[in-house]
Short mmCIF file of C-alpha atoms in Angstrom, two decimals:
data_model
loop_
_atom_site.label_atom_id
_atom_site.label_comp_id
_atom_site.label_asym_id
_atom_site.label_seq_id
_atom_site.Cartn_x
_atom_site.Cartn_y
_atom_site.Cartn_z
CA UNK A 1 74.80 -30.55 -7.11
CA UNK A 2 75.13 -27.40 -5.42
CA UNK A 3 76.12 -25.42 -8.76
CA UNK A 4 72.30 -26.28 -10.15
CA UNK A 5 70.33 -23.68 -9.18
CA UNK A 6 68.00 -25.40 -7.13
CA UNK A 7 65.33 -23.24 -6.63
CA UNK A 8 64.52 -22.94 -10.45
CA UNK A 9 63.88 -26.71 -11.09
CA UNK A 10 60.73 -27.48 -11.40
CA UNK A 11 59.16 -29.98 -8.77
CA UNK A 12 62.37 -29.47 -7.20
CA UNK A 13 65.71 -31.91 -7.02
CA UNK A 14 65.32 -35.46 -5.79
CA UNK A 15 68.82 -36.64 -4.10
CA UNK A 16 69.36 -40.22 -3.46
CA UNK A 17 72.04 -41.11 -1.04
CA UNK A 18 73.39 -44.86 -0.08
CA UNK A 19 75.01 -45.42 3.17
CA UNK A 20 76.17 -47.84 4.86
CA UNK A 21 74.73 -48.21 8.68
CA UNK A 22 78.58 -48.16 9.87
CA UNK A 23 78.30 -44.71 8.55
CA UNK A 24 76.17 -43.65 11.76
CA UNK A 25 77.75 -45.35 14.31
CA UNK A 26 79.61 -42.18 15.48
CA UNK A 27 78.17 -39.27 16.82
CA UNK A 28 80.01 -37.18 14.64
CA UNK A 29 79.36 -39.00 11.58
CA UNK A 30 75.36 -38.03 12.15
CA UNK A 31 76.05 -34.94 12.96
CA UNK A 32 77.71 -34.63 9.13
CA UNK A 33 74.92 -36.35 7.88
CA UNK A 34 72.64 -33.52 9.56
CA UNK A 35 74.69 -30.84 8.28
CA UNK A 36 74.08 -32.49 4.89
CA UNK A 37 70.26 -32.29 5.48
CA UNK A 38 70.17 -28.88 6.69
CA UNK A 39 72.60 -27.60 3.70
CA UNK A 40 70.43 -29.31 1.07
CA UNK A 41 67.32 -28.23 2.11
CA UNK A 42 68.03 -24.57 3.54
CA UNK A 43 71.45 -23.63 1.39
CA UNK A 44 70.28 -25.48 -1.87
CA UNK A 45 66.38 -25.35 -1.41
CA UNK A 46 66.25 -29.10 -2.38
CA UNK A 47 63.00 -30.58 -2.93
CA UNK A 48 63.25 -34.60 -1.47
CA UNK A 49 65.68 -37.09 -0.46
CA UNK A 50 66.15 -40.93 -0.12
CA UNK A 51 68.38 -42.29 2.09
CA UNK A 52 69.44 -46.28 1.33
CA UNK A 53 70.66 -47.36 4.53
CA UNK A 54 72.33 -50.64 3.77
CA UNK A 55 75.79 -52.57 3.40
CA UNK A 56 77.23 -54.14 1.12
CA UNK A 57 77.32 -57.34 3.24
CA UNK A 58 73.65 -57.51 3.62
CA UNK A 59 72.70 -57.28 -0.17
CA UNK A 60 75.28 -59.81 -0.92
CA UNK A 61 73.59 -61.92 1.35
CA UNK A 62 70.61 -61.16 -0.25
CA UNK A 63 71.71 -62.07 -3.50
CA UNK A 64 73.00 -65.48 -2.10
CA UNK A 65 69.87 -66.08 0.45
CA UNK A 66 66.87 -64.43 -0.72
CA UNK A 67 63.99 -65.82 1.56
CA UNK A 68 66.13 -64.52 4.05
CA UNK A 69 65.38 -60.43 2.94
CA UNK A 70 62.14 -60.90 1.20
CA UNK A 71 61.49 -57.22 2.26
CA UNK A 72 64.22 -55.15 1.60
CA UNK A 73 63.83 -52.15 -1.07
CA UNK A 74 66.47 -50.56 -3.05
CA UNK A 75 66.52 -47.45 -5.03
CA UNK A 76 67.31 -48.19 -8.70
CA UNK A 77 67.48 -45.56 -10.65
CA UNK A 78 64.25 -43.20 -10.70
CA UNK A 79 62.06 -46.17 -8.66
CA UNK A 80 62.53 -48.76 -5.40
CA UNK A 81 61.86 -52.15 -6.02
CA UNK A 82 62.51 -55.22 -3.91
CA UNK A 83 66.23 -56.38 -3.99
CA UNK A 84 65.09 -59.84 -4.66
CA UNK A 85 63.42 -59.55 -7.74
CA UNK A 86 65.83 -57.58 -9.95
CA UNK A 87 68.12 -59.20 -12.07
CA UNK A 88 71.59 -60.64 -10.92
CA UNK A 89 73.29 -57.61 -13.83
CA UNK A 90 71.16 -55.14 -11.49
CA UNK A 91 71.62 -56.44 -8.03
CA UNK A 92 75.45 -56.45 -9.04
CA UNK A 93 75.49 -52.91 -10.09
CA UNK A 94 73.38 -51.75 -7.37
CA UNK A 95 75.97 -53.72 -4.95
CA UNK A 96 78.96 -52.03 -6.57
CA UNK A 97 77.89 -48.14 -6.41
CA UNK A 98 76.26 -48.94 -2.24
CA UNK A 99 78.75 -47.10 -0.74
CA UNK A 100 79.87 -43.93 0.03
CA UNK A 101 81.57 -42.22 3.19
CA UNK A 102 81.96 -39.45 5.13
CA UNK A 103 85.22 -37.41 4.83
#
């Protein structure tokens, strides 16, 4: 990402990000997800971001128990939709790629 020239694009660069809410249980772990932020935006001149905070846990439950999260939203790939109504194949891959960390 920070090879494109940002600024060029068109409409600008949309980066989606999934994290899990562990991932901002520490001080320092928000202030690296900050950093992130302000490098995108001012160092890269991104355009938009979407943040998926979410584990792994949780969407498995959802695939097991899904009354129980009627409302939650994923990104996909390009659009949201509710976790619920995608197909098992989806909901699997979505549940495979969910995490990232913080190094």
């Amino acid at each position: 990402m920070s090879k494109l020239r940002t600024n060029k694009i068109t409409g600008g660069v949309l980066l989606n990000q999934k994290m899990t809410p562990q991932m901002l249980s520490t001080e320092e772990n928000r202030q690296k997800l900050e950093l992130l932020i302000k490098t995108f935006f001012n160092r890269l001149h991104g355009y938009h971001v979407q943040y998926n905070i979410v584990s792994k846990e949780t969407l498995i439950d959802a695939q097991k128990h899904p009354e129980n999260h009627k409302d939650l939203i994923v990104r996909v790939a390009g659009y949201s939709a509710f976790f619920n109504v995608l197909s098992k194949n989806t909901q699997d891959d979505i549940i495979g790629r969910i995490e990232q960390s913080l190094m």
